[in-house]
CSV table of C-alpha atoms and ligand atoms in Angstrom, one decimal:
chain,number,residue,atom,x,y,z
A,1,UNK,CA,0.0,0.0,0.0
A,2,UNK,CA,3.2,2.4,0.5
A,3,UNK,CA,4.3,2.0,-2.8
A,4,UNK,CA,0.8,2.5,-4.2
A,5,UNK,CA,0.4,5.3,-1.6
A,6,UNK,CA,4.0,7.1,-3.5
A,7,UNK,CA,2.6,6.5,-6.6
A,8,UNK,CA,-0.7,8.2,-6.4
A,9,UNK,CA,1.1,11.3,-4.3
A,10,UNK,CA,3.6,11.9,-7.3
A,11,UNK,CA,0.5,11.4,-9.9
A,12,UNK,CA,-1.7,13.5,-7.8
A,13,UNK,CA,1.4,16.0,-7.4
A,14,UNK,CA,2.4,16.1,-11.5
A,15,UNK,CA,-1.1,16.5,-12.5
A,16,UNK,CA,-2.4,20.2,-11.0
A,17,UNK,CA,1.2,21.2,-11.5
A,18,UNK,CA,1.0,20.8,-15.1
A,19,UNK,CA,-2.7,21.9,-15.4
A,20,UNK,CA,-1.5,25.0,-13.6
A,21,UNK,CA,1.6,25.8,-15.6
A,22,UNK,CA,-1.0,25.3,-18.8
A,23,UNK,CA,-3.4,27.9,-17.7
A,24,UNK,CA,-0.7,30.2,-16.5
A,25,UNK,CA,1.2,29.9,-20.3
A,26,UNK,CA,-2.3,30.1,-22.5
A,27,UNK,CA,-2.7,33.2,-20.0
A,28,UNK,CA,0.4,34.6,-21.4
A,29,UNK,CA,-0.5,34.4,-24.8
A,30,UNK,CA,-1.9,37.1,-26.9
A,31,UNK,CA,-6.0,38.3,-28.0
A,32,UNK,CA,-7.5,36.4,-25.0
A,33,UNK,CA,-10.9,37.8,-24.1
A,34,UNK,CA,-11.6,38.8,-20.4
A,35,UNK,CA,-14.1,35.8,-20.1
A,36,UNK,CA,-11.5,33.5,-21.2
A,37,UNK,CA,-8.7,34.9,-18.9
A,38,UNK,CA,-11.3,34.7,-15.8
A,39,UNK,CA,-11.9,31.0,-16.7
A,40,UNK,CA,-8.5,30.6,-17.3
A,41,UNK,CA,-7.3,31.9,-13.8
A,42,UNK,CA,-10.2,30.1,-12.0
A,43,UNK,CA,-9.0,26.4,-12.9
A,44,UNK,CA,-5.6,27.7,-12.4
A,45,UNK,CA,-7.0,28.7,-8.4
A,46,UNK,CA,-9.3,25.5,-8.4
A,47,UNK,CA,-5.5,23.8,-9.0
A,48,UNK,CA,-3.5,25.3,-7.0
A,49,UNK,CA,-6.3,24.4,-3.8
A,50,UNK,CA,-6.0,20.8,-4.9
A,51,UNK,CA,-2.6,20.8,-4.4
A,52,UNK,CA,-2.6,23.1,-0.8
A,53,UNK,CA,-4.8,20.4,0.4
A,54,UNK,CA,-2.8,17.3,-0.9
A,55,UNK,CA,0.3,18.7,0.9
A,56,UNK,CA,-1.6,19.5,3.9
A,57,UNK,CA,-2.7,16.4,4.2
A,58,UNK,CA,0.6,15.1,3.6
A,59,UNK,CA,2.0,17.0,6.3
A,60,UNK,CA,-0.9,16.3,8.8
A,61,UNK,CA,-0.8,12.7,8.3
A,62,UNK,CA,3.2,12.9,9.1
A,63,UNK,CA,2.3,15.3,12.3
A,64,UNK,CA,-0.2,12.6,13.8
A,65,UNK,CA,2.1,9.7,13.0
A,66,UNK,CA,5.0,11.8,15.2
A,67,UNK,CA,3.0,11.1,18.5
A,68,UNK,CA,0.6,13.6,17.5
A,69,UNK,CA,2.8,16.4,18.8
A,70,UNK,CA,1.3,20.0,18.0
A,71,UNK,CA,-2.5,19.6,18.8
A,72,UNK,CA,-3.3,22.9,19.8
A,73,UNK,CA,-7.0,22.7,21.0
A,74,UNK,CA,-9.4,26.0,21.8
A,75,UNK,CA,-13.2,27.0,21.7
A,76,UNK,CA,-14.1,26.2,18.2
A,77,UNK,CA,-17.0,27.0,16.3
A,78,UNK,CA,-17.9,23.3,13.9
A,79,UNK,CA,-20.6,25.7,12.2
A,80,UNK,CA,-18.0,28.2,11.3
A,81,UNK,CA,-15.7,25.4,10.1
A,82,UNK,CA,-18.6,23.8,8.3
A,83,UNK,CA,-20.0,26.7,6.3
A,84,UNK,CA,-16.5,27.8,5.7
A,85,UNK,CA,-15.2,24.5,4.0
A,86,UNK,CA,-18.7,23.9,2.2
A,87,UNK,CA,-18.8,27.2,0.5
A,88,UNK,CA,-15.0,26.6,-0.8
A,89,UNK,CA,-16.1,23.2,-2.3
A,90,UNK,CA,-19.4,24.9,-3.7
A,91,UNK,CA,-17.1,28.1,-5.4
A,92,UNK,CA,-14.1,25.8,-6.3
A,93,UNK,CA,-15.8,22.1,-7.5
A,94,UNK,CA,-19.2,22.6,-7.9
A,95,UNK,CA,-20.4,20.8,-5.1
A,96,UNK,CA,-24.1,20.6,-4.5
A,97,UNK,CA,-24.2,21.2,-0.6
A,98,UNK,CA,-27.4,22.1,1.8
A,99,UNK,CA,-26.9,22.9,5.4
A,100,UNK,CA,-29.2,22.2,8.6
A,101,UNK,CA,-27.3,23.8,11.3
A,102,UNK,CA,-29.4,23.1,14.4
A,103,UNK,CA,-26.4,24.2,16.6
A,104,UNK,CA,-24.0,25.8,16.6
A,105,UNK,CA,-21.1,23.3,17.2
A,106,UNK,CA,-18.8,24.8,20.1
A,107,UNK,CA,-16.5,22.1,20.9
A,108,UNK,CA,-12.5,22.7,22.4
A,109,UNK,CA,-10.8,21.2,18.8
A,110,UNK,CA,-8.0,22.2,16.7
A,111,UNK,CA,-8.6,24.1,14.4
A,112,UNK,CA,-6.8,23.4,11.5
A,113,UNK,CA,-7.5,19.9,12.0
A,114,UNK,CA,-11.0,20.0,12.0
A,115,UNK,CA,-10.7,22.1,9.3
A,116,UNK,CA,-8.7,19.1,7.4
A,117,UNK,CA,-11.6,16.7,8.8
A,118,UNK,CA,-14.6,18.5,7.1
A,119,UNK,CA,-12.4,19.1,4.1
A,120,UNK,CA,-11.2,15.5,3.6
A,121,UNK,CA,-15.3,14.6,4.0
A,122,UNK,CA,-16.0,17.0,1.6
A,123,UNK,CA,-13.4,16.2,-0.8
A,124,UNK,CA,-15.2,12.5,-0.9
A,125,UNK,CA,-18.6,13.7,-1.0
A,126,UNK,CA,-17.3,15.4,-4.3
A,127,UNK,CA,-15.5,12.5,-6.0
A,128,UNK,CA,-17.5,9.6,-4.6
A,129,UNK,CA,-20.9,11.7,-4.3
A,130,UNK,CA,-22.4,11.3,-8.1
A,131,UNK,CA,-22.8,14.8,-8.8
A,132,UNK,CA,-25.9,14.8,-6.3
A,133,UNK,CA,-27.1,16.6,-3.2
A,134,UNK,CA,-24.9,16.6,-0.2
A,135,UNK,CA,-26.6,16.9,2.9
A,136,UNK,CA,-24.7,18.3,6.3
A,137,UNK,CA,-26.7,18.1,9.8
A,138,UNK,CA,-25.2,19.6,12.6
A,139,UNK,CA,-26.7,18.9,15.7
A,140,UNK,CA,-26.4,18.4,19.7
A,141,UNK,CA,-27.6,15.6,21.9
A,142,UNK,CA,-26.8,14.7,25.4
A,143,UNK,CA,-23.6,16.9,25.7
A,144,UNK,CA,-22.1,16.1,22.5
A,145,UNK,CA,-22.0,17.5,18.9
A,146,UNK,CA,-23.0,15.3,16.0
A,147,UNK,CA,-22.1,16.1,12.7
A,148,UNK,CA,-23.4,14.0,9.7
A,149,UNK,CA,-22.1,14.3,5.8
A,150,UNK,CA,-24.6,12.3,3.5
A,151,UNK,CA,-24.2,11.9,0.2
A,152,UNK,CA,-26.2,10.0,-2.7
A,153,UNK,CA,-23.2,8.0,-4.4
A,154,UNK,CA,-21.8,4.8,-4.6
A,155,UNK,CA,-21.9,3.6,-1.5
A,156,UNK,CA,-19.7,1.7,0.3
A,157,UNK,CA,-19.9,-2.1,0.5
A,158,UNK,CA,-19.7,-3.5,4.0
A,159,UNK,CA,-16.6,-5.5,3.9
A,160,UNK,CA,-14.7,-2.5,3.4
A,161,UNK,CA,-16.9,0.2,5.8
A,162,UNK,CA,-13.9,-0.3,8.5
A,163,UNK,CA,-11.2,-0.7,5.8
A,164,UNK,CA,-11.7,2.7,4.5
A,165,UNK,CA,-9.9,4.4,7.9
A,166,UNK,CA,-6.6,2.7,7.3
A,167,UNK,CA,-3.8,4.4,6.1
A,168,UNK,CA,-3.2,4.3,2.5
A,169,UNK,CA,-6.6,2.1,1.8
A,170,UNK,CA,-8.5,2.7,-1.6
A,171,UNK,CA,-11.2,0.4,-2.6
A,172,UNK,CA,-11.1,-1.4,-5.3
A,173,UNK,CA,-7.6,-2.0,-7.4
A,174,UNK,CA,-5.4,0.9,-9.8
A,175,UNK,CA,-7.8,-0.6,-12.9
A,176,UNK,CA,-10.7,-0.3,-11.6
A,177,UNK,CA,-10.6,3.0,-10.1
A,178,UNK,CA,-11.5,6.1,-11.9
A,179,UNK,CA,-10.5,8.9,-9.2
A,180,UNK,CA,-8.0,10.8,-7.8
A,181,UNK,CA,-6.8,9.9,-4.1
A,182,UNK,CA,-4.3,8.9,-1.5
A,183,UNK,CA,-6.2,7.1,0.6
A,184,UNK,CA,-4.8,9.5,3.3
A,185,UNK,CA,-8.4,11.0,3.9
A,186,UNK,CA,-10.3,8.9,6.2
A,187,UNK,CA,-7.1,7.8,8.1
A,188,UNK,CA,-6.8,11.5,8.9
A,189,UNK,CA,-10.4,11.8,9.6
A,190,UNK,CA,-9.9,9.1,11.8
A,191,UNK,CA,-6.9,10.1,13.7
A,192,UNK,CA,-8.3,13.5,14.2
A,193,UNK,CA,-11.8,12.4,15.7
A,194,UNK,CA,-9.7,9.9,18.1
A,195,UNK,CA,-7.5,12.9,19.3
A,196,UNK,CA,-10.7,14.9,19.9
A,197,UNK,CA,-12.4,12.1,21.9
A,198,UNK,CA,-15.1,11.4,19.2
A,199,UNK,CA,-16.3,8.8,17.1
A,200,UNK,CA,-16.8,8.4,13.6
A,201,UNK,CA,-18.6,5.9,11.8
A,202,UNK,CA,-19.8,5.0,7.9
A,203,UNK,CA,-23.6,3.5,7.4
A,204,UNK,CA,-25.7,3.3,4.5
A,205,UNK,CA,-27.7,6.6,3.3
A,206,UNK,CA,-31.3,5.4,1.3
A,207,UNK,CA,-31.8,4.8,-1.4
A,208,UNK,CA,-28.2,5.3,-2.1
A,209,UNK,CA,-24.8,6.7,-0.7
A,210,UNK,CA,-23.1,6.7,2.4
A,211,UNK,CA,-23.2,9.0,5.8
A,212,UNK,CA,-20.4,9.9,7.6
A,213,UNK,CA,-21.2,10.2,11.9
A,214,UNK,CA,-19.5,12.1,13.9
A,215,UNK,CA,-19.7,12.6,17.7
A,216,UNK,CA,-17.6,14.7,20.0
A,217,UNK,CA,-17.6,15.0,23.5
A,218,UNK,CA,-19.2,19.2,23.4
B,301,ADP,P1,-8.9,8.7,-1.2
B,301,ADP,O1,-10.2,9.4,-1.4
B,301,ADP,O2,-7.7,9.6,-1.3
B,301,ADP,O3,-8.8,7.4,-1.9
B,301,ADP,P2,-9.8,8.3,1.6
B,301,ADP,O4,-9.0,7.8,2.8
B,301,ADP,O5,-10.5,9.6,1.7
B,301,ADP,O6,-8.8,8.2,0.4
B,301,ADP,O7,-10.9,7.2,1.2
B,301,ADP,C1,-10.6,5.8,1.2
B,301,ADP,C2,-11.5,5.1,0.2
B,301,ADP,O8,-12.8,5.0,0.7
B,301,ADP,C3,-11.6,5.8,-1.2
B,301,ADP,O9,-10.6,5.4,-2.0
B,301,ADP,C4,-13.0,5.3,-1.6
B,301,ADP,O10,-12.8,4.1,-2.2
B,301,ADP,C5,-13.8,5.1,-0.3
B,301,ADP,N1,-14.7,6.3,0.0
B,301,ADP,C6,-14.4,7.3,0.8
B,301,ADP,N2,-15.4,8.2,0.9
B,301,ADP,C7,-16.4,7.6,0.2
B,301,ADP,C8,-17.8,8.0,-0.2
B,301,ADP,N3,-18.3,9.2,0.3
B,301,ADP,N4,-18.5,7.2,-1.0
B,301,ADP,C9,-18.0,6.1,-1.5
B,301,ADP,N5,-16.7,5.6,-1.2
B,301,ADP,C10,-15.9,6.4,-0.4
């Protein structure tokens, strides 16, 4: 899976670089209308995130395998975080995303980690979502704060709903897979929620799809 895991990172590493340095030298060319340069500059940006997030998740994995030194926790806001992260994925990849924010989510957490943890959930919902409705509850029940992602994909198959938080793990094999990953994301997801005190779980969404569950300790 490490060697898999090296190849993906320097695939998913080459690829936005060389979209970026394409946009950035058609930029530089001559009789370009404004609409085109605009278009131009916003797959350049959309780009350019992609890659942010692949190193910080590259880095973050590294800082929790190093006896998760550096957690810095304070009073966090989740629905600040939430609306925040769901707005970038909306602007930046299209993502169809409705919020129900029954609270407000305050919760002592890291914040760039949790940031990384609704990002990372996110980042699935767009690649493994279909295209369809993502649907984010926020929520509070008997001192803790739940948080839900459900989207209307795929789905995932039961003999792999535990699977999915290793390090490295992608379903399926490098033939059969049509998207872009480390299988980095749900290990970080993981290892954040643990750190926090929390839970996270997969289950089934109806008719189709899966919803992420997440409990912490408010
Ligand atoms: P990556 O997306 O980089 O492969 P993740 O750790 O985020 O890595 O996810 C591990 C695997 O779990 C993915 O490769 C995919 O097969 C599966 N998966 C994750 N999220 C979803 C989802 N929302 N719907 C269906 N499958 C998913």
């Amino acid at each position: 899976m490490e060697k898999t895991f090296l190849l993906s990172v320097t695939h998913e590493l080459k690829t936005p670089v060389a979209a970026v340095k394409l946009q950035l030298e058609t930029l530089n060319s001559e009789g370009l209308t404004e609409s085109q340069k605009a278009q131009l500059l916003k797959t350049a940006l959309r780009e350019t995130r992609r890659l942010q997030d692949l190193t910080e998740n590259i880095l973050l994995a590294t800082r929790l395998d190093n006896n998760h030194q550096g957690i810095h926790k304070e009073l966090i806001s989740l629905r600040t975080i939430v609306y925040q992260e769901a707005e970038r994925y909306r602007s930046l990849h299209g993502l169809k995303v409705e919020i129900n924010d029954e609270d407000e989510g305050r919760m002592h957490g890291d914040f760039q980690m949790m940031t990384s943890l609704v990002s990372n959930l996110l980042d699935n919902a767009t690649k493994y979502g279909g295209r369809e409705l993502v649907k984010i509850h926020l929520s509070k029940k008997d001192h803790h704060v739940i948080l839900t992602v459900a989207d209307q994909g795929q789905g995932i198959p039961d003999n792999e709903k535990d699977k999915i938080f290793t390090r490295f793990y992608r379903i399926g094999n490098e033939e059969t897979r049509s998207s872009k990953g480390t299988g980095l994301g749900l290990f970080i997801c993981a290892t954040v929620v643990r750190l926090h005190h929390g839970q996270i779980s997969v289950s089934d969404n109806h008719p189709n799809g899966s919803i992420f569950a997440i409990t912490f300790p408010a």
